[in-house]
JSON list of C-alpha atoms and ligand atoms in Angstrom, two decimals:
[
{"chain": "A", "resi": 1195, "resn": "MET", "atom": "CA", "xyz": [8.28, -79.95, -38.92]},
{"chain": "A", "resi": 1196, "resn": "ALA", "atom": "CA", "xyz": [8.46, -76.36, -39.88]},
{"chain": "A", "resi": 1197, "resn": "LEU", "atom": "CA", "xyz": [9.51, -73.04, -38.51]},
{"chain": "A", "resi": 1198, "resn": "LEU", "atom": "CA", "xyz": [6.52, -70.61, -38.35]},
{"chain": "A", "resi": 1199, "resn": "PRO", "atom": "CA", "xyz": [6.76, -66.80, -38.88]},
{"chain": "A", "resi": 1200, "resn": "ILE", "atom": "CA", "xyz": [6.06, -64.88, -35.67]},
{"chain": "A", "resi": 1201, "resn": "LEU", "atom": "CA", "xyz": [3.71, -61.81, -35.78]},
{"chain": "A", "resi": 1202, "resn": "ARG", "atom": "CA", "xyz": [5.32, -58.63, -34.34]},
{"chain": "A", "resi": 1203, "resn": "PHE", "atom": "CA", "xyz": [3.65, -56.08, -32.10]},
{"chain": "A", "resi": 1204, "resn": "PRO", "atom": "CA", "xyz": [1.62, -53.92, -32.89]},
{"chain": "A", "resi": 1205, "resn": "ASP", "atom": "CA", "xyz": [0.28, -56.24, -35.65]},
{"chain": "A", "resi": 1206, "resn": "PRO", "atom": "CA", "xyz": [-3.52, -56.06, -35.24]},
{"chain": "A", "resi": 1207, "resn": "ARG", "atom": "CA", "xyz": [-3.77, -59.87, -35.63]},
{"chain": "A", "resi": 1208, "resn": "LEU", "atom": "CA", "xyz": [-2.17, -60.16, -32.10]},
{"chain": "A", "resi": 1209, "resn": "LYS", "atom": "CA", "xyz": [-5.40, -58.66, -30.79]},
{"chain": "A", "resi": 1210, "resn": "LYS", "atom": "CA", "xyz": [-7.60, -61.54, -32.02]},
{"chain": "A", "resi": 1211, "resn": "VAL", "atom": "CA", "xyz": [-9.22, -63.68, -29.29]},
{"chain": "A", "resi": 1212, "resn": "ALA", "atom": "CA", "xyz": [-8.45, -67.34, -29.99]},
{"chain": "A", "resi": 1213, "resn": "ALA", "atom": "CA", "xyz": [-11.20, -69.95, -30.21]},
{"chain": "A", "resi": 1214, "resn": "PRO", "atom": "CA", "xyz": [-11.32, -73.18, -28.09]},
{"chain": "A", "resi": 1215, "resn": "VAL", "atom": "CA", "xyz": [-10.04, -76.32, -29.72]},
{"chain": "A", "resi": 1216, "resn": "HIS", "atom": "CA", "xyz": [-12.88, -78.81, -30.05]},
{"chain": "A", "resi": 1217, "resn": "ASN", "atom": "CA", "xyz": [-11.08, -81.61, -31.91]},
{"chain": "A", "resi": 1218, "resn": "ILE", "atom": "CA", "xyz": [-7.39, -82.48, -31.28]},
{"chain": "A", "resi": 1219, "resn": "ASP", "atom": "CA", "xyz": [-6.78, -83.71, -34.85]},
{"chain": "A", "resi": 1220, "resn": "ALA", "atom": "CA", "xyz": [-3.64, -84.17, -36.89]},
{"chain": "A", "resi": 1221, "resn": "SER", "atom": "CA", "xyz": [-3.49, -80.45, -37.81]},
{"chain": "A", "resi": 1222, "resn": "ILE", "atom": "CA", "xyz": [-3.57, -79.42, -34.11]},
{"chain": "A", "resi": 1223, "resn": "LYS", "atom": "CA", "xyz": [-0.81, -82.00, -33.34]},
{"chain": "A", "resi": 1224, "resn": "ARG", "atom": "CA", "xyz": [1.25, -80.68, -36.28]},
{"chain": "A", "resi": 1225, "resn": "LEU", "atom": "CA", "xyz": [0.71, -77.08, -35.14]},
{"chain": "A", "resi": 1226, "resn": "ALA", "atom": "CA", "xyz": [1.90, -77.97, -31.57]},
{"chain": "A", "resi": 1227, "resn": "ARG", "atom": "CA", "xyz": [5.10, -79.60, -33.01]},
{"chain": "A", "resi": 1228, "resn": "ASP", "atom": "CA", "xyz": [5.82, -76.70, -35.31]},
{"chain": "A", "resi": 1229, "resn": "MET", "atom": "CA", "xyz": [5.24, -74.19, -32.53]},
{"chain": "A", "resi": 1230, "resn": "ALA", "atom": "CA", "xyz": [7.59, -76.08, -30.19]},
{"chain": "A", "resi": 1231, "resn": "GLU", "atom": "CA", "xyz": [10.28, -76.06, -32.90]},
{"chain": "A", "resi": 1232, "resn": "THR", "atom": "CA", "xyz": [9.70, -72.34, -33.55]},
{"chain": "A", "resi": 1233, "resn": "MET", "atom": "CA", "xyz": [9.98, -71.56, -29.86]},
{"chain": "A", "resi": 1234, "resn": "TYR", "atom": "CA", "xyz": [13.17, -73.58, -29.32]},
{"chain": "A", "resi": 1235, "resn": "GLU", "atom": "CA", "xyz": [14.76, -72.10, -32.48]},
{"chain": "A", "resi": 1236, "resn": "ALA", "atom": "CA", "xyz": [13.93, -68.44, -31.54]},
{"chain": "A", "resi": 1237, "resn": "PRO", "atom": "CA", "xyz": [14.95, -69.17, -28.73]},
{"chain": "A", "resi": 1238, "resn": "GLY", "atom": "CA", "xyz": [12.05, -68.49, -26.30]},
{"chain": "A", "resi": 1239, "resn": "ILE", "atom": "CA", "xyz": [10.39, -70.11, -23.29]},
{"chain": "A", "resi": 1240, "resn": "GLY", "atom": "CA", "xyz": [6.78, -69.87, -24.46]},
{"chain": "A", "resi": 1241, "resn": "LEU", "atom": "CA", "xyz": [4.72, -69.35, -27.66]},
{"chain": "A", "resi": 1242, "resn": "ALA", "atom": "CA", "xyz": [0.98, -69.00, -28.18]},
{"chain": "A", "resi": 1243, "resn": "ALA", "atom": "CA", "xyz": [-0.76, -69.95, -31.42]},
{"chain": "A", "resi": 1244, "resn": "THR", "atom": "CA", "xyz": [-1.89, -66.35, -31.77]},
{"chain": "A", "resi": 1245, "resn": "GLN", "atom": "CA", "xyz": [1.70, -65.33, -32.31]},
{"chain": "A", "resi": 1246, "resn": "VAL", "atom": "CA", "xyz": [1.94, -67.49, -35.42]},
{"chain": "A", "resi": 1247, "resn": "ASP", "atom": "CA", "xyz": [-1.37, -66.23, -36.68]},
{"chain": "A", "resi": 1248, "resn": "VAL", "atom": "CA", "xyz": [-3.44, -69.29, -35.86]},
{"chain": "A", "resi": 1249, "resn": "HIS", "atom": "CA", "xyz": [-6.30, -68.27, -33.58]},
{"chain": "A", "resi": 1250, "resn": "VAL", "atom": "CA", "xyz": [-6.92, -71.40, -31.50]},
{"chain": "A", "resi": 1251, "resn": "ARG", "atom": "CA", "xyz": [-6.26, -71.85, -27.78]},
{"chain": "A", "resi": 1252, "resn": "LEU", "atom": "CA", "xyz": [-2.95, -73.69, -27.83]},
{"chain": "A", "resi": 1253, "resn": "ILE", "atom": "CA", "xyz": [0.29, -72.69, -26.13]},
{"chain": "A", "resi": 1254, "resn": "VAL", "atom": "CA", "xyz": [3.71, -74.31, -25.76]},
{"chain": "A", "resi": 1255, "resn": "ILE", "atom": "CA", "xyz": [6.08, -73.64, -22.82]},
{"chain": "A", "resi": 1256, "resn": "ASP", "atom": "CA", "xyz": [9.46, -74.85, -21.68]},
{"chain": "A", "resi": 1257, "resn": "THR", "atom": "CA", "xyz": [11.05, -72.89, -18.90]},
{"chain": "A", "resi": 1258, "resn": "SER", "atom": "CA", "xyz": [13.70, -75.53, -18.10]},
{"chain": "A", "resi": 1259, "resn": "GLU", "atom": "CA", "xyz": [17.36, -74.73, -18.59]},
{"chain": "A", "resi": 1260, "resn": "THR", "atom": "CA", "xyz": [17.85, -78.02, -20.34]},
{"chain": "A", "resi": 1261, "resn": "HIS", "atom": "CA", "xyz": [15.10, -77.36, -22.90]},
{"chain": "A", "resi": 1262, "resn": "ASP", "atom": "CA", "xyz": [13.63, -80.82, -22.47]},
{"chain": "A", "resi": 1263, "resn": "GLN", "atom": "CA", "xyz": [10.41, -80.15, -20.48]},
{"chain": "A", "resi": 1264, "resn": "LEU", "atom": "CA", "xyz": [8.02, -79.16, -23.12]},
{"chain": "A", "resi": 1265, "resn": "LEU", "atom": "CA", "xyz": [4.49, -78.43, -21.99]},
{"chain": "A", "resi": 1266, "resn": "THR", "atom": "CA", "xyz": [1.78, -78.29, -24.59]},
{"chain": "A", "resi": 1267, "resn": "LEU", "atom": "CA", "xyz": [-1.47, -76.81, -23.27]},
{"chain": "A", "resi": 1268, "resn": "ILE", "atom": "CA", "xyz": [-4.82, -76.90, -25.15]},
{"chain": "A", "resi": 1269, "resn": "ASN", "atom": "CA", "xyz": [-7.66, -74.68, -23.91]},
{"chain": "A", "resi": 1270, "resn": "PRO", "atom": "CA", "xyz": [-5.63, -73.58, -20.85]},
{"chain": "A", "resi": 1271, "resn": "GLU", "atom": "CA", "xyz": [-7.65, -71.80, -18.18]},
{"chain": "A", "resi": 1272, "resn": "ILE", "atom": "CA", "xyz": [-6.52, -70.18, -14.97]},
{"chain": "A", "resi": 1273, "resn": "VAL", "atom": "CA", "xyz": [-8.76, -71.65, -12.25]},
{"chain": "A", "resi": 1274, "resn": "GLU", "atom": "CA", "xyz": [-6.97, -70.24, -9.19]},
{"chain": "A", "resi": 1275, "resn": "SER", "atom": "CA", "xyz": [-4.40, -67.47, -8.65]},
{"chain": "A", "resi": 1276, "resn": "GLN", "atom": "CA", "xyz": [-2.68, -66.17, -5.56]},
{"chain": "A", "resi": 1277, "resn": "GLY", "atom": "CA", "xyz": [-0.32, -63.41, -4.46]},
{"chain": "A", "resi": 1278, "resn": "THR", "atom": "CA", "xyz": [1.63, -61.02, -6.72]},
{"chain": "A", "resi": 1279, "resn": "GLN", "atom": "CA", "xyz": [5.10, -60.99, -8.18]},
{"chain": "A", "resi": 1280, "resn": "VAL", "atom": "CA", "xyz": [6.92, -58.57, -10.53]},
{"chain": "A", "resi": 1281, "resn": "CYS", "atom": "CA", "xyz": [9.11, -60.14, -13.16]},
{"chain": "A", "resi": 1282, "resn": "GLU", "atom": "CA", "xyz": [10.95, -58.66, -16.16]},
{"chain": "A", "resi": 1283, "resn": "GLU", "atom": "CA", "xyz": [9.25, -60.05, -19.29]},
{"chain": "A", "resi": 1284, "resn": "GLY", "atom": "CA", "xyz": [10.11, -60.25, -22.90]},
{"chain": "A", "resi": 1285, "resn": "CYS", "atom": "CA", "xyz": [8.17, -61.64, -25.88]},
{"chain": "A", "resi": 1286, "resn": "LEU", "atom": "CA", "xyz": [9.08, -63.11, -29.23]},
{"chain": "A", "resi": 1287, "resn": "SER", "atom": "CA", "xyz": [6.52, -60.72, -30.79]},
{"chain": "A", "resi": 1288, "resn": "VAL", "atom": "CA", "xyz": [8.20, -57.67, -29.19]},
{"chain": "A", "resi": 1289, "resn": "PRO", "atom": "CA", "xyz": [11.91, -58.31, -29.96]},
{"chain": "A", "resi": 1290, "resn": "GLY", "atom": "CA", "xyz": [14.50, -56.51, -27.86]},
{"chain": "A", "resi": 1291, "resn": "ILE", "atom": "CA", "xyz": [11.97, -55.03, -25.37]},
{"chain": "A", "resi": 1292, "resn": "TYR", "atom": "CA", "xyz": [12.00, -56.12, -21.67]},
{"chain": "A", "resi": 1293, "resn": "ASP", "atom": "CA", "xyz": [10.08, -54.59, -18.88]},
{"chain": "A", "resi": 1294, "resn": "LYS", "atom": "CA", "xyz": [8.64, -55.39, -15.46]},
{"chain": "A", "resi": 1295, "resn": "VAL", "atom": "CA", "xyz": [5.01, -56.66, -15.25]},
{"chain": "A", "resi": 1296, "resn": "GLU", "atom": "CA", "xyz": [3.07, -57.48, -12.10]},
{"chain": "A", "resi": 1297, "resn": "ARG", "atom": "CA", "xyz": [1.34, -60.83, -12.16]},
{"chain": "A", "resi": 1298, "resn": "ALA", "atom": "CA", "xyz": [0.01, -63.48, -9.74]},
{"chain": "A", "resi": 1299, "resn": "GLU", "atom": "CA", "xyz": [2.75, -65.34, -7.81]},
{"chain": "A", "resi": 1300, "resn": "SER", "atom": "CA", "xyz": [1.06, -68.69, -8.30]},
{"chain": "A", "resi": 1301, "resn": "VAL", "atom": "CA", "xyz": [-1.63, -70.07, -10.56]},
{"chain": "A", "resi": 1302, "resn": "VAL", "atom": "CA", "xyz": [-3.50, -73.30, -11.06]},
{"chain": "A", "resi": 1303, "resn": "VAL", "atom": "CA", "xyz": [-4.10, -73.92, -14.75]},
{"chain": "A", "resi": 1304, "resn": "ARG", "atom": "CA", "xyz": [-6.53, -76.51, -16.17]},
{"chain": "A", "resi": 1305, "resn": "TYR", "atom": "CA", "xyz": [-5.93, -77.69, -19.74]},
{"chain": "A", "resi": 1306, "resn": "LEU", "atom": "CA", "xyz": [-6.09, -80.65, -22.15]},
{"chain": "A", "resi": 1307, "resn": "ASP", "atom": "CA", "xyz": [-2.93, -82.43, -23.20]},
{"chain": "A", "resi": 1308, "resn": "LEU", "atom": "CA", "xyz": [-2.35, -83.62, -26.78]},
{"chain": "A", "resi": 1309, "resn": "GLU", "atom": "CA", "xyz": [-4.26, -86.86, -26.05]},
{"chain": "A", "resi": 1310, "resn": "GLY", "atom": "CA", "xyz": [-7.23, -84.84, -24.87]},
{"chain": "A", "resi": 1311, "resn": "VAL", "atom": "CA", "xyz": [-6.74, -85.77, -21.20]},
{"chain": "A", "resi": 1312, "resn": "GLU", "atom": "CA", "xyz": [-7.75, -83.04, -18.75]},
{"chain": "A", "resi": 1313, "resn": "ARG", "atom": "CA", "xyz": [-4.85, -81.96, -16.49]},
{"chain": "A", "resi": 1314, "resn": "THR", "atom": "CA", "xyz": [-4.05, -79.29, -14.03]},
{"chain": "A", "resi": 1315, "resn": "ILE", "atom": "CA", "xyz": [-0.72, -77.65, -13.40]},
{"chain": "A", "resi": 1316, "resn": "ASP", "atom": "CA", "xyz": [0.10, -75.83, -10.15]},
{"chain": "A", "resi": 1317, "resn": "ALA", "atom": "CA", "xyz": [2.81, -73.29, -10.90]},
{"chain": "A", "resi": 1318, "resn": "ASP", "atom": "CA", "xyz": [4.72, -70.51, -9.24]},
{"chain": "A", "resi": 1319, "resn": "GLY", "atom": "CA", "xyz": [7.66, -68.21, -10.13]},
{"chain": "A", "resi": 1320, "resn": "LEU", "atom": "CA", "xyz": [8.79, -68.12, -13.79]},
{"chain": "A", "resi": 1321, "resn": "LEU", "atom": "CA", "xyz": [6.44, -70.89, -14.91]},
{"chain": "A", "resi": 1322, "resn": "ALA", "atom": "CA", "xyz": [3.43, -69.01, -13.43]},
{"chain": "A", "resi": 1323, "resn": "VAL", "atom": "CA", "xyz": [4.52, -65.81, -15.22]},
{"chain": "A", "resi": 1324, "resn": "CYS", "atom": "CA", "xyz": [4.98, -67.68, -18.48]},
{"chain": "A", "resi": 1325, "resn": "LEU", "atom": "CA", "xyz": [1.48, -69.30, -18.26]},
{"chain": "A", "resi": 1326, "resn": "GLN", "atom": "CA", "xyz": [-0.14, -65.94, -17.57]},
{"chain": "A", "resi": 1327, "resn": "HIS", "atom": "CA", "xyz": [1.79, -64.28, -20.43]},
{"chain": "A", "resi": 1328, "resn": "GLU", "atom": "CA", "xyz": [0.89, -67.01, -22.96]},
{"chain": "A", "resi": 1329, "resn": "ILE", "atom": "CA", "xyz": [-2.80, -67.21, -21.95]},
{"chain": "A", "resi": 1330, "resn": "ASP", "atom": "CA", "xyz": [-2.87, -63.38, -22.29]},
{"chain": "A", "resi": 1331, "resn": "HIS", "atom": "CA", "xyz": [-1.83, -63.82, -25.96]},
{"chain": "A", "resi": 1332, "resn": "LEU", "atom": "CA", "xyz": [-4.85, -66.13, -26.50]},
{"chain": "A", "resi": 1333, "resn": "ASP", "atom": "CA", "xyz": [-7.05, -63.29, -25.25]},
{"chain": "A", "resi": 1334, "resn": "GLY", "atom": "CA", "xyz": [-5.41, -60.86, -27.64]},
{"chain": "A", "resi": 1335, "resn": "LYS", "atom": "CA", "xyz": [-3.15, -59.24, -25.11]},
{"chain": "A", "resi": 1336, "resn": "VAL", "atom": "CA", "xyz": [0.61, -58.57, -25.40]},
{"chain": "A", "resi": 1337, "resn": "PHE", "atom": "CA", "xyz": [2.64, -57.98, -22.24]},
{"chain": "A", "resi": 1338, "resn": "VAL", "atom": "CA", "xyz": [3.44, -54.42, -23.12]},
{"chain": "A", "resi": 1339, "resn": "GLU", "atom": "CA", "xyz": [-0.27, -53.65, -22.73]},
{"chain": "A", "resi": 1340, "resn": "HIS", "atom": "CA", "xyz": [0.29, -54.11, -18.97]},
{"chain": "A", "resi": 1341, "resn": "LEU", "atom": "CA", "xyz": [2.68, -51.07, -19.12]},
{"chain": "A", "resi": 1342, "resn": "SER", "atom": "CA", "xyz": [1.84, -47.33, -19.14]},
{"chain": "A", "resi": 1343, "resn": "LEU", "atom": "CA", "xyz": [0.55, -45.78, -22.37]},
{"chain": "A", "resi": 1344, "resn": "LEU", "atom": "CA", "xyz": [3.69, -43.60, -22.51]},
{"chain": "A", "resi": 1345, "resn": "LYS", "atom": "CA", "xyz": [5.93, -46.74, -22.43]},
{"chain": "A", "resi": 1346, "resn": "GLN", "atom": "CA", "xyz": [3.73, -48.40, -25.08]},
{"chain": "A", "resi": 1347, "resn": "THR", "atom": "CA", "xyz": [4.12, -45.38, -27.40]},
{"chain": "A", "resi": 1348, "resn": "ARG", "atom": "CA", "xyz": [7.87, -45.45, -26.96]},
{"chain": "A", "resi": 1349, "resn": "ILE", "atom": "CA", "xyz": [8.03, -49.23, -27.64]},
{"chain": "A", "resi": 1350, "resn": "LYS", "atom": "CA", "xyz": [5.92, -48.83, -30.80]},
{"chain": "A", "resi": 1351, "resn": "ALA", "atom": "CA", "xyz": [8.31, -46.09, -32.05]},
{"chain": "A", "resi": 1352, "resn": "LYS", "atom": "CA", "xyz": [11.36, -48.25, -31.29]},
{"chain": "A", "resi": 1353, "resn": "LEU", "atom": "CA", "xyz": [9.92, -51.28, -33.12]},
{"chain": "A", "resi": 1354, "resn": "ALA", "atom": "CA", "xyz": [8.91, -49.10, -36.08]},
{"chain": "A", "resi": 1355, "resn": "LYS", "atom": "CA", "xyz": [12.49, -47.82, -36.26]},
{"chain": "A", "resi": 1356, "resn": "GLN", "atom": "CA", "xyz": [13.94, -51.38, -36.05]},
{"chain": "A", "resi": 1357, "resn": "ALA", "atom": "CA", "xyz": [11.51, -52.51, -38.82]},
{"chain": "A", "resi": 1358, "resn": "LYS", "atom": "CA", "xyz": [12.70, -49.64, -41.06]},
{"chain": "A", "resi": 1359, "resn": "ILE", "atom": "CA", "xyz": [16.37, -50.57, -40.56]},
{"chain": "A", "resi": 1360, "resn": "THR", "atom": "CA", "xyz": [15.84, -54.30, -41.33]},
{"chain": "A", "resi": 1361, "resn": "ALA", "atom": "CA", "xyz": [13.38, -53.66, -44.26]},
{"chain": "B", "resi": 2487, "resn": "LIG", "atom": "NI1", "xyz": [4.74, -63.29, -25.70]}
]
């Protein structure tokens, strides 16, 4: 197991569109384990492979308070969505920034598990938000890109300042 470095917005590699996984081999299983460890250590409730600079369609999520309900989703796809909700989001790639984003209230997501078995998950509330946020990452989109351009400019300036202080 290993902790993986997380890319920070506005790193251009966060804009890459991830490729589908065709073969769930040992390297994909290792990546999934390392991503889960990285997410729990951060700590965060979701992580997409894009954020650790591996551009394949794999995400890990655990929205439980007990941190023992890990979901690993390969090639996740939203097949149904309903309603709207506004939730304050944050992201391990955008440290210290939180803002409200409008998303679907509930989603049905189809995916493969680590054994290659096709599954669906019917989610609402926080889990639905998290699924949409992580699938966005696989499509090269960070949550701040749902905000106004003015807010995005402010966020970039704030992160650039933080990077300077910690450099
Ligand atoms: Ni994120």
